[in-house]
Amino acid sequence: MEEKVKEIIAEQLGLELEEIKLDSRFVEDLGADSLDLVDLVMKLEDEFEVSIDDEKASNLRTVKDALNFIEKLSRAV
Amino acid sequence: MSRIALVTGGTGGIGKAIVNTLVEDGMKVAFTYNSNTEESEEIEGRFGRDQTKAFKCDISNTDEIKKLVDDVSSAFGTVEVLVNNAGISKNRLVLRTSMEDWKRVMEVNLDGAFALTQAILPGMIKKRWGRIIFVSSVAGLMGNVGQASYASSKAALVGLAKTVAREVSSRSITCNVVAPGLINTTMTREIREEYMKRLMEIIPLKRLGTPEEVASLVSYLSGDTASYITGQVLVVDGGLSM
Ligand SMILES: NC(=O)c1ccc[n+]([C@@H]2O[C@H](COP(=O)([O-])OP(=O)(O)OC[C@H]3O[C@@H](n4cnc5c(N)ncnc54)[C@H](OP(=O)(O)O)[C@@H]3O)[C@@H](O)[C@H]2O)c1
């Protein structure tokens, strides 16, 4: 799952897979802006068939946050 | 590579002219119609289906919008130019406007345009290029006796367009409003003769506009050279609203 999440992030932000580290911060390290984040969350929702509410989504700062969150959600179903 | 455009209400007077002009500009043009199958086939026949293709869609139905976006993208690819043109009016004085008519006009003119724009945006954001044009009306800017629902829906498009323009400007997507005055289509053919006479007196250019005169502005705004124009309301009305 970690690999898949990183792939999606790389594709979405137009970066190389190697640039995506678990502790990379979306905004500061990966250069994402608010549109990128919304778009990314939508892609993750589609890919993992989960639904991430806006408030939770805005708390996702790092790649690890996103991964943990999706793991938790997909275990719940 | 030719650009891909989607025009709603392509079978109407103005919509048809927009489809023609964008095809002449070299775009591949998908257009929607709601009921007029005959006209839609006529347009497809004129240019051939690899240049323009009709899609039946009631713009007030979100399931149909979703299907439309999927179908257009498999037929042509990602939509780069969206023209929200489909619209209806139900003309009654405020005192006589039923809630039902009010809601229907909002559903088609405003909700439909919003839902389609929302569905098309992700593709444009990804492409980092896009042109969105809303066809409003001077009635939305000036108000018009007997058109409360219509004028309100058209005014609301201005707020929507300006917001979209701000939200996606970082992706080189522009979003503008074209507000026609009185254009010679079935919509204006219903106007009573005596009222039409009075209108001619107050329109500085003393005539109705043609659908082509609206389409040429849409064509300009959807091209590469209009890249520094966004969030604007451009009026095509022979001077009526100045
Ligand atoms: N004509 C004018 O003087 C004038 C002035 C200012 C603004 N405008 C605006 O310009 C736009 C085009 O006007 P027009 O004069 O070309 O109008 P029109 O000839 O009446 O055409 C309306 C178009 O909208 C489509 N449509 C109607 N209801 C729909 C629905 N529920 N879902 C999807 N499509 C629907 C129609 O499809 P079908 O034909 O298949 O039913 C048709 O293609 C409208 O937004 C109008 O408000 C017109």
Short mmCIF file of C-alpha atoms in Angstrom, two decimals, chain A residues 12-77:
data_model
loop_
_atom_site.label_atom_id
_atom_site.label_comp_id
_atom_site.label_asym_id
_atom_site.label_seq_id
_atom_site.Cartn_x
_atom_site.Cartn_y
_atom_site.Cartn_z
CA GLN A 12 -0.41 13.72 -9.04
CA LEU A 13 2.30 16.22 -8.19
CA GLY A 14 4.38 15.50 -11.26
CA LEU A 15 7.39 14.26 -9.24
CA GLU A 16 9.72 11.24 -9.45
CA LEU A 17 8.82 8.33 -7.21
CA GLU A 18 12.22 8.56 -5.45
CA GLU A 19 11.44 12.09 -4.32
CA ILE A 20 8.51 10.90 -2.21
CA LYS A 21 9.65 9.96 1.30
CA LEU A 22 7.43 8.91 4.16
CA ASP A 23 8.27 12.06 6.08
CA SER A 24 7.95 14.39 3.08
CA ARG A 25 5.57 17.25 3.82
CA PHE A 26 3.14 17.90 0.97
CA VAL A 27 3.33 21.66 0.98
CA GLU A 28 6.83 22.44 2.24
CA ASP A 29 8.79 19.56 0.69
CA LEU A 30 6.75 18.50 -2.32
CA GLY A 31 5.53 21.94 -3.39
CA ALA A 32 1.84 21.09 -3.37
CA ASP A 33 -0.74 23.86 -3.21
CA SER A 34 -4.33 23.67 -2.00
CA LEU A 35 -5.66 22.54 -5.38
CA ASP A 36 -3.07 19.77 -5.57
CA LEU A 37 -4.13 18.57 -2.13
CA VAL A 38 -7.83 18.47 -2.98
CA ASP A 39 -7.07 16.69 -6.22
CA LEU A 40 -4.77 14.23 -4.46
CA VAL A 41 -7.33 13.41 -1.80
CA MET A 42 -9.89 12.74 -4.56
CA LYS A 43 -7.47 10.37 -6.33
CA LEU A 44 -6.73 8.52 -3.09
CA GLU A 45 -10.45 8.21 -2.39
CA ASP A 46 -11.06 6.69 -5.81
CA GLU A 47 -8.09 4.36 -5.69
CA PHE A 48 -8.73 2.94 -2.21
CA GLU A 49 -12.49 3.31 -2.24
CA VAL A 50 -12.53 5.31 0.96
CA SER A 51 -14.06 8.63 1.79
CA ILE A 52 -11.94 11.27 3.49
CA ASP A 53 -13.87 14.18 4.94
CA ASP A 54 -12.55 17.67 4.29
CA GLU A 55 -11.61 18.41 7.85
CA LYS A 56 -9.52 15.25 8.18
CA ALA A 57 -8.04 15.86 4.76
CA SER A 58 -6.76 19.26 5.81
CA ASN A 59 -4.86 17.62 8.68
CA LEU A 60 -2.81 15.44 6.37
CA ARG A 61 0.61 17.11 6.40
CA THR A 62 2.99 14.33 5.37
CA VAL A 63 3.00 11.27 3.17
CA LYS A 64 2.99 9.17 6.34
CA ASP A 65 -0.15 10.92 7.62
CA ALA A 66 -1.94 10.05 4.40
CA LEU A 67 -0.75 6.45 4.44
CA ASN A 68 -1.75 5.89 8.09
CA PHE A 69 -5.11 7.45 7.48
CA ILE A 70 -5.91 5.32 4.46
CA GLU A 71 -4.71 2.15 6.19
CA LYS A 72 -6.99 2.87 9.10
CA LEU A 73 -9.96 3.60 6.82
CA SER A 74 -9.55 0.59 4.59
CA ARG A 75 -9.19 -1.71 7.57
CA ALA A 76 -12.49 -0.40 8.88
CA VAL A 77 -14.50 -1.69 5.91
#
